[in-house]
């Protein structure tokens, strides 16, 4: 069987293009001198490009589950603010003597109350009405309560004058004291219902 060969002219008439290789372009030295380095081609030329790359790195970190250092700093700052914030203020008689004393049943009861309402001990603050015997002491305590930024206060001493005075600036909720709750189950129930209604409405 004879080989069939097409002429160059016929190939061009059919629409084909002839390509001629130039050996000089395949030498290493020529390519390295004429080609643009890859690193130089990817180098950002403006601050906008830098911002784009920075955002892209942030998205990639999120996709891979890695944390952004800025997010960690913001989270730690928020944690510090949260730990310093007082959410629950107690006013009552004899609180100085039982506060953080593990041997006292009243303190153990207060810890149980914190667990029931998901309160942290760091969020608690108290003022013992036994030490509020002067107008200056009452006025100073009122300023401290207001400075804490709370919207409501739990008063275990409704007969003390500070309870009435505080009610002009914050919501004062009268609740049974710890000693009453230890001896009377209905006092515990009353405390729980009062605080539950308060939390649900806030």
mmCIF file of C-alpha atoms in Angstrom:
data_model
loop_
_atom_site.group_PDB
_atom_site.id
_atom_site.type_symbol
_atom_site.label_atom_id
_atom_site.label_comp_id
_atom_site.label_asym_id
_atom_site.label_seq_id
_atom_site.Cartn_x
_atom_site.Cartn_y
_atom_site.Cartn_z
ATOM 1 C CA UNK A 1 0.000 0.000 0.000
ATOM 2 C CA UNK A 2 1.446 3.336 -1.061
ATOM 3 C CA UNK A 3 1.788 6.226 1.431
ATOM 4 C CA UNK A 4 -0.425 9.225 0.699
ATOM 5 C CA UNK A 5 1.245 12.597 1.237
ATOM 6 C CA UNK A 6 -0.392 16.019 1.091
ATOM 7 C CA UNK A 7 1.496 18.946 -0.277
ATOM 8 C CA UNK A 8 2.058 22.073 1.787
ATOM 9 C CA UNK A 9 -0.032 24.131 -0.610
ATOM 10 C CA UNK A 10 -3.032 21.798 -0.295
ATOM 11 C CA UNK A 11 -2.741 21.906 3.512
ATOM 12 C CA UNK A 12 -2.847 25.695 3.486
ATOM 13 C CA UNK A 13 -5.848 25.712 1.112
ATOM 14 C CA UNK A 14 -7.751 23.556 3.584
ATOM 15 C CA UNK A 15 -7.202 26.219 6.269
ATOM 16 C CA UNK A 16 -4.202 24.734 8.047
ATOM 17 C CA UNK A 17 -1.415 26.871 9.552
ATOM 18 C CA UNK A 18 2.219 25.995 9.397
ATOM 19 C CA UNK A 19 4.288 26.453 12.544
ATOM 20 C CA UNK A 20 8.033 26.672 12.401
ATOM 21 C CA UNK A 21 9.974 25.958 15.573
ATOM 22 C CA UNK A 22 12.849 28.184 16.515
ATOM 23 C CA UNK A 23 15.450 26.180 18.402
ATOM 24 C CA UNK A 24 16.899 29.260 20.089
ATOM 25 C CA UNK A 25 13.757 29.699 22.233
ATOM 26 C CA UNK A 26 14.206 26.276 23.751
ATOM 27 C CA UNK A 27 17.585 27.051 25.243
ATOM 28 C CA UNK A 28 17.636 27.562 29.049
ATOM 29 C CA UNK A 29 19.518 30.851 28.995
ATOM 30 C CA UNK A 30 17.109 32.521 26.594
ATOM 31 C CA UNK A 31 14.041 31.444 28.619
ATOM 32 C CA UNK A 32 15.470 32.575 31.941
ATOM 33 C CA UNK A 33 16.327 36.030 30.582
ATOM 34 C CA UNK A 34 13.043 36.735 28.875
ATOM 35 C CA UNK A 35 10.508 35.159 31.239
ATOM 36 C CA UNK A 36 9.074 37.146 34.150
ATOM 37 C CA UNK A 37 9.747 35.547 37.537
ATOM 38 C CA UNK A 38 6.705 33.920 39.112
ATOM 39 C CA UNK A 39 7.257 35.562 42.487
ATOM 40 C CA UNK A 40 7.448 38.992 40.865
ATOM 41 C CA UNK A 41 4.238 38.420 38.995
ATOM 42 C CA UNK A 42 2.369 37.556 42.211
ATOM 43 C CA UNK A 43 3.714 40.471 44.260
ATOM 44 C CA UNK A 44 0.870 42.847 45.210
ATOM 45 C CA UNK A 45 1.353 46.314 43.793
ATOM 46 C CA UNK A 46 -1.006 48.319 46.027
ATOM 47 C CA UNK A 47 -2.398 48.517 49.541
ATOM 48 C CA UNK A 48 -5.754 47.276 48.206
ATOM 49 C CA UNK A 49 -4.087 44.091 47.071
ATOM 50 C CA UNK A 50 -2.582 43.673 50.526
ATOM 51 C CA UNK A 51 -6.056 44.052 52.094
ATOM 52 C CA UNK A 52 -7.472 41.456 49.719
ATOM 53 C CA UNK A 53 -4.746 38.980 50.618
ATOM 54 C CA UNK A 54 -5.239 39.660 54.330
ATOM 55 C CA UNK A 55 -8.988 39.016 54.067
ATOM 56 C CA UNK A 56 -8.346 35.892 52.039
ATOM 57 C CA UNK A 57 -6.015 34.595 54.771
ATOM 58 C CA UNK A 58 -8.745 35.205 57.333
ATOM 59 C CA UNK A 59 -11.302 33.252 55.278
ATOM 60 C CA UNK A 60 -8.825 30.414 54.752
ATOM 61 C CA UNK A 61 -8.159 30.256 58.487
ATOM 62 C CA UNK A 62 -11.908 30.002 59.097
ATOM 63 C CA UNK A 63 -12.238 27.203 56.525
ATOM 64 C CA UNK A 64 -9.418 25.181 58.089
ATOM 65 C CA UNK A 65 -10.718 25.672 61.613
ATOM 66 C CA UNK A 66 -7.801 27.866 62.683
ATOM 67 C CA UNK A 67 -8.454 30.902 64.827
ATOM 68 C CA UNK A 68 -7.707 34.441 63.832
ATOM 69 C CA UNK A 69 -5.319 36.127 66.336
ATOM 70 C CA UNK A 70 -7.478 39.265 66.316
ATOM 71 C CA UNK A 71 -10.545 37.221 67.206
ATOM 72 C CA UNK A 72 -8.673 35.698 70.167
ATOM 73 C CA UNK A 73 -7.731 39.141 71.483
ATOM 74 C CA UNK A 74 -11.297 40.424 71.172
ATOM 75 C CA UNK A 75 -12.667 37.315 72.888
ATOM 76 C CA UNK A 76 -10.259 37.668 75.811
ATOM 77 C CA UNK A 77 -11.183 41.339 76.212
ATOM 78 C CA UNK A 78 -14.880 40.471 76.270
ATOM 79 C CA UNK A 79 -14.223 37.777 78.865
ATOM 80 C CA UNK A 80 -12.474 40.276 81.130
ATOM 81 C CA UNK A 81 -15.383 42.715 80.834
ATOM 82 C CA UNK A 82 -17.884 39.967 81.559
ATOM 83 C CA UNK A 83 -15.980 38.784 84.630
ATOM 84 C CA UNK A 84 -15.860 42.313 86.016
ATOM 85 C CA UNK A 85 -19.574 42.938 85.533
ATOM 86 C CA UNK A 86 -21.889 42.419 88.510
ATOM 87 C CA UNK A 87 -25.265 40.953 87.599
ATOM 88 C CA UNK A 88 -26.836 40.212 90.993
ATOM 89 C CA UNK A 89 -26.774 42.488 94.048
ATOM 90 C CA UNK A 90 -27.963 41.268 97.456
ATOM 91 C CA UNK A 91 -28.854 43.571 100.332
ATOM 92 C CA UNK A 92 -29.426 41.986 103.710
ATOM 93 C CA UNK A 93 -28.551 41.676 107.343
ATOM 94 C CA UNK A 94 -25.576 39.538 108.404
ATOM 95 C CA UNK A 95 -24.224 38.917 104.909
ATOM 96 C CA UNK A 96 -20.685 39.872 105.957
ATOM 97 C CA UNK A 97 -20.518 36.980 108.417
ATOM 98 C CA UNK A 98 -21.604 34.252 105.984
ATOM 99 C CA UNK A 99 -20.168 35.408 102.653
ATOM 100 C CA UNK A 100 -17.766 32.802 101.185
ATOM 101 C CA UNK A 101 -17.698 30.880 104.459
ATOM 102 C CA UNK A 102 -18.051 27.248 103.379
ATOM 103 C CA UNK A 103 -18.958 26.176 106.921
ATOM 104 C CA UNK A 104 -22.092 28.345 106.968
ATOM 105 C CA UNK A 105 -25.342 26.738 105.840
ATOM 106 C CA UNK A 106 -26.509 30.122 104.533
ATOM 107 C CA UNK A 107 -23.558 30.300 102.142
ATOM 108 C CA UNK A 108 -24.157 26.727 100.990
ATOM 109 C CA UNK A 109 -27.779 27.649 100.318
ATOM 110 C CA UNK A 110 -26.688 30.695 98.333
ATOM 111 C CA UNK A 111 -24.387 28.496 96.247
ATOM 112 C CA UNK A 112 -27.334 26.212 95.501
ATOM 113 C CA UNK A 113 -29.357 29.257 94.460
ATOM 114 C CA UNK A 114 -26.544 30.268 92.087
ATOM 115 C CA UNK A 115 -26.593 26.825 90.494
ATOM 116 C CA UNK A 116 -30.374 26.915 90.111
ATOM 117 C CA UNK A 117 -30.280 30.249 88.259
ATOM 118 C CA UNK A 118 -26.950 29.629 86.491
ATOM 119 C CA UNK A 119 -25.218 32.484 88.293
ATOM 120 C CA UNK A 120 -21.482 32.645 88.789
ATOM 121 C CA UNK A 121 -20.122 33.692 92.179
ATOM 122 C CA UNK A 122 -18.057 36.313 90.339
ATOM 123 C CA UNK A 123 -21.295 37.982 89.284
ATOM 124 C CA UNK A 124 -22.541 38.388 92.861
ATOM 125 C CA UNK A 125 -22.197 41.467 95.026
ATOM 126 C CA UNK A 126 -23.629 42.186 98.470
ATOM 127 C CA UNK A 127 -24.125 44.971 100.995
ATOM 128 C CA UNK A 128 -24.673 44.170 104.656
ATOM 129 C CA UNK A 129 -27.344 46.435 106.116
ATOM 130 C CA UNK A 130 -25.889 45.916 109.623
ATOM 131 C CA UNK A 131 -23.027 48.240 108.643
ATOM 132 C CA UNK A 132 -25.311 50.903 107.149
ATOM 133 C CA UNK A 133 -25.926 52.860 110.321
ATOM 134 C CA UNK A 134 -25.288 56.388 109.059
ATOM 135 C CA UNK A 135 -26.677 58.536 106.266
ATOM 136 C CA UNK A 136 -23.219 58.774 104.709
ATOM 137 C CA UNK A 137 -22.849 54.978 104.633
ATOM 138 C CA UNK A 138 -26.283 54.609 103.045
ATOM 139 C CA UNK A 139 -25.559 57.295 100.456
ATOM 140 C CA UNK A 140 -22.171 55.742 99.585
ATOM 141 C CA UNK A 141 -23.753 52.295 99.201
ATOM 142 C CA UNK A 142 -26.463 53.681 96.930
ATOM 143 C CA UNK A 143 -23.801 55.241 94.711
ATOM 144 C CA UNK A 144 -21.899 51.942 94.529
ATOM 145 C CA UNK A 145 -25.042 50.037 93.544
ATOM 146 C CA UNK A 146 -25.904 52.567 90.823
ATOM 147 C CA UNK A 147 -22.315 52.559 89.524
ATOM 148 C CA UNK A 148 -22.531 48.802 89.003
ATOM 149 C CA UNK A 149 -25.207 49.428 86.387
ATOM 150 C CA UNK A 150 -27.675 46.808 87.613
ATOM 151 C CA UNK A 151 -31.370 47.208 86.865
ATOM 152 C CA UNK A 152 -32.623 45.343 89.920
ATOM 153 C CA UNK A 153 -31.540 44.463 93.461
ATOM 154 C CA UNK A 154 -32.581 41.585 95.724
ATOM 155 C CA UNK A 155 -33.358 42.949 99.182
ATOM 156 C CA UNK A 156 -33.434 40.560 102.139
ATOM 157 C CA UNK A 157 -34.008 43.446 104.547
ATOM 158 C CA UNK A 158 -37.144 45.272 103.469
ATOM 159 C CA UNK A 159 -37.363 47.231 106.716
ATOM 160 C CA UNK A 160 -34.064 49.034 106.204
ATOM 161 C CA UNK A 161 -34.319 52.579 104.838
ATOM 162 C CA UNK A 162 -31.907 51.875 101.967
ATOM 163 C CA UNK A 163 -34.474 49.573 100.390
ATOM 164 C CA UNK A 164 -36.947 52.400 99.954
ATOM 165 C CA UNK A 165 -34.294 54.866 98.792
ATOM 166 C CA UNK A 166 -32.847 52.462 96.227
ATOM 167 C CA UNK A 167 -36.300 51.862 94.745
ATOM 168 C CA UNK A 168 -36.181 55.380 93.323
ATOM 169 C CA UNK A 169 -33.282 54.433 91.027
ATOM 170 C CA UNK A 170 -33.455 50.662 90.511
ATOM 171 C CA UNK A 171 -36.040 47.928 90.810
ATOM 172 C CA UNK A 172 -35.900 46.476 94.322
ATOM 173 C CA UNK A 173 -37.247 42.937 94.731
ATOM 174 C CA UNK A 174 -38.058 41.971 98.320
ATOM 175 C CA UNK A 175 -37.148 38.324 98.979
ATOM 176 C CA UNK A 176 -36.882 36.154 102.127
ATOM 177 C CA UNK A 177 -33.495 36.149 103.824
ATOM 178 C CA UNK A 178 -31.247 33.083 103.881
ATOM 179 C CA UNK A 179 -32.112 32.154 107.464
ATOM 180 C CA UNK A 180 -35.824 32.125 106.645
ATOM 181 C CA UNK A 181 -35.241 29.944 103.599
ATOM 182 C CA UNK A 182 -33.260 27.427 105.650
ATOM 183 C CA UNK A 183 -36.117 26.967 108.111
ATOM 184 C CA UNK A 184 -39.138 27.421 105.848
ATOM 185 C CA UNK A 185 -39.573 25.602 102.511
ATOM 186 C CA UNK A 186 -42.286 28.079 101.509
ATOM 187 C CA UNK A 187 -39.745 30.897 101.842
ATOM 188 C CA UNK A 188 -37.504 29.085 99.351
ATOM 189 C CA UNK A 189 -40.443 28.701 96.998
ATOM 190 C CA UNK A 190 -41.287 32.393 97.342
ATOM 191 C CA UNK A 191 -37.677 33.378 96.567
ATOM 192 C CA UNK A 192 -37.553 31.108 93.526
ATOM 193 C CA UNK A 193 -40.853 32.393 92.110
ATOM 194 C CA UNK A 194 -39.923 36.050 92.612
ATOM 195 C CA UNK A 195 -36.547 35.699 90.900
ATOM 196 C CA UNK A 196 -37.929 33.500 88.109
ATOM 197 C CA UNK A 197 -40.575 36.119 87.239
ATOM 198 C CA UNK A 198 -37.918 38.812 87.368
ATOM 199 C CA UNK A 199 -35.587 36.982 85.001
ATOM 200 C CA UNK A 200 -38.375 36.074 82.570
ATOM 201 C CA UNK A 201 -39.523 39.680 82.311
ATOM 202 C CA UNK A 202 -36.038 41.164 81.881
#
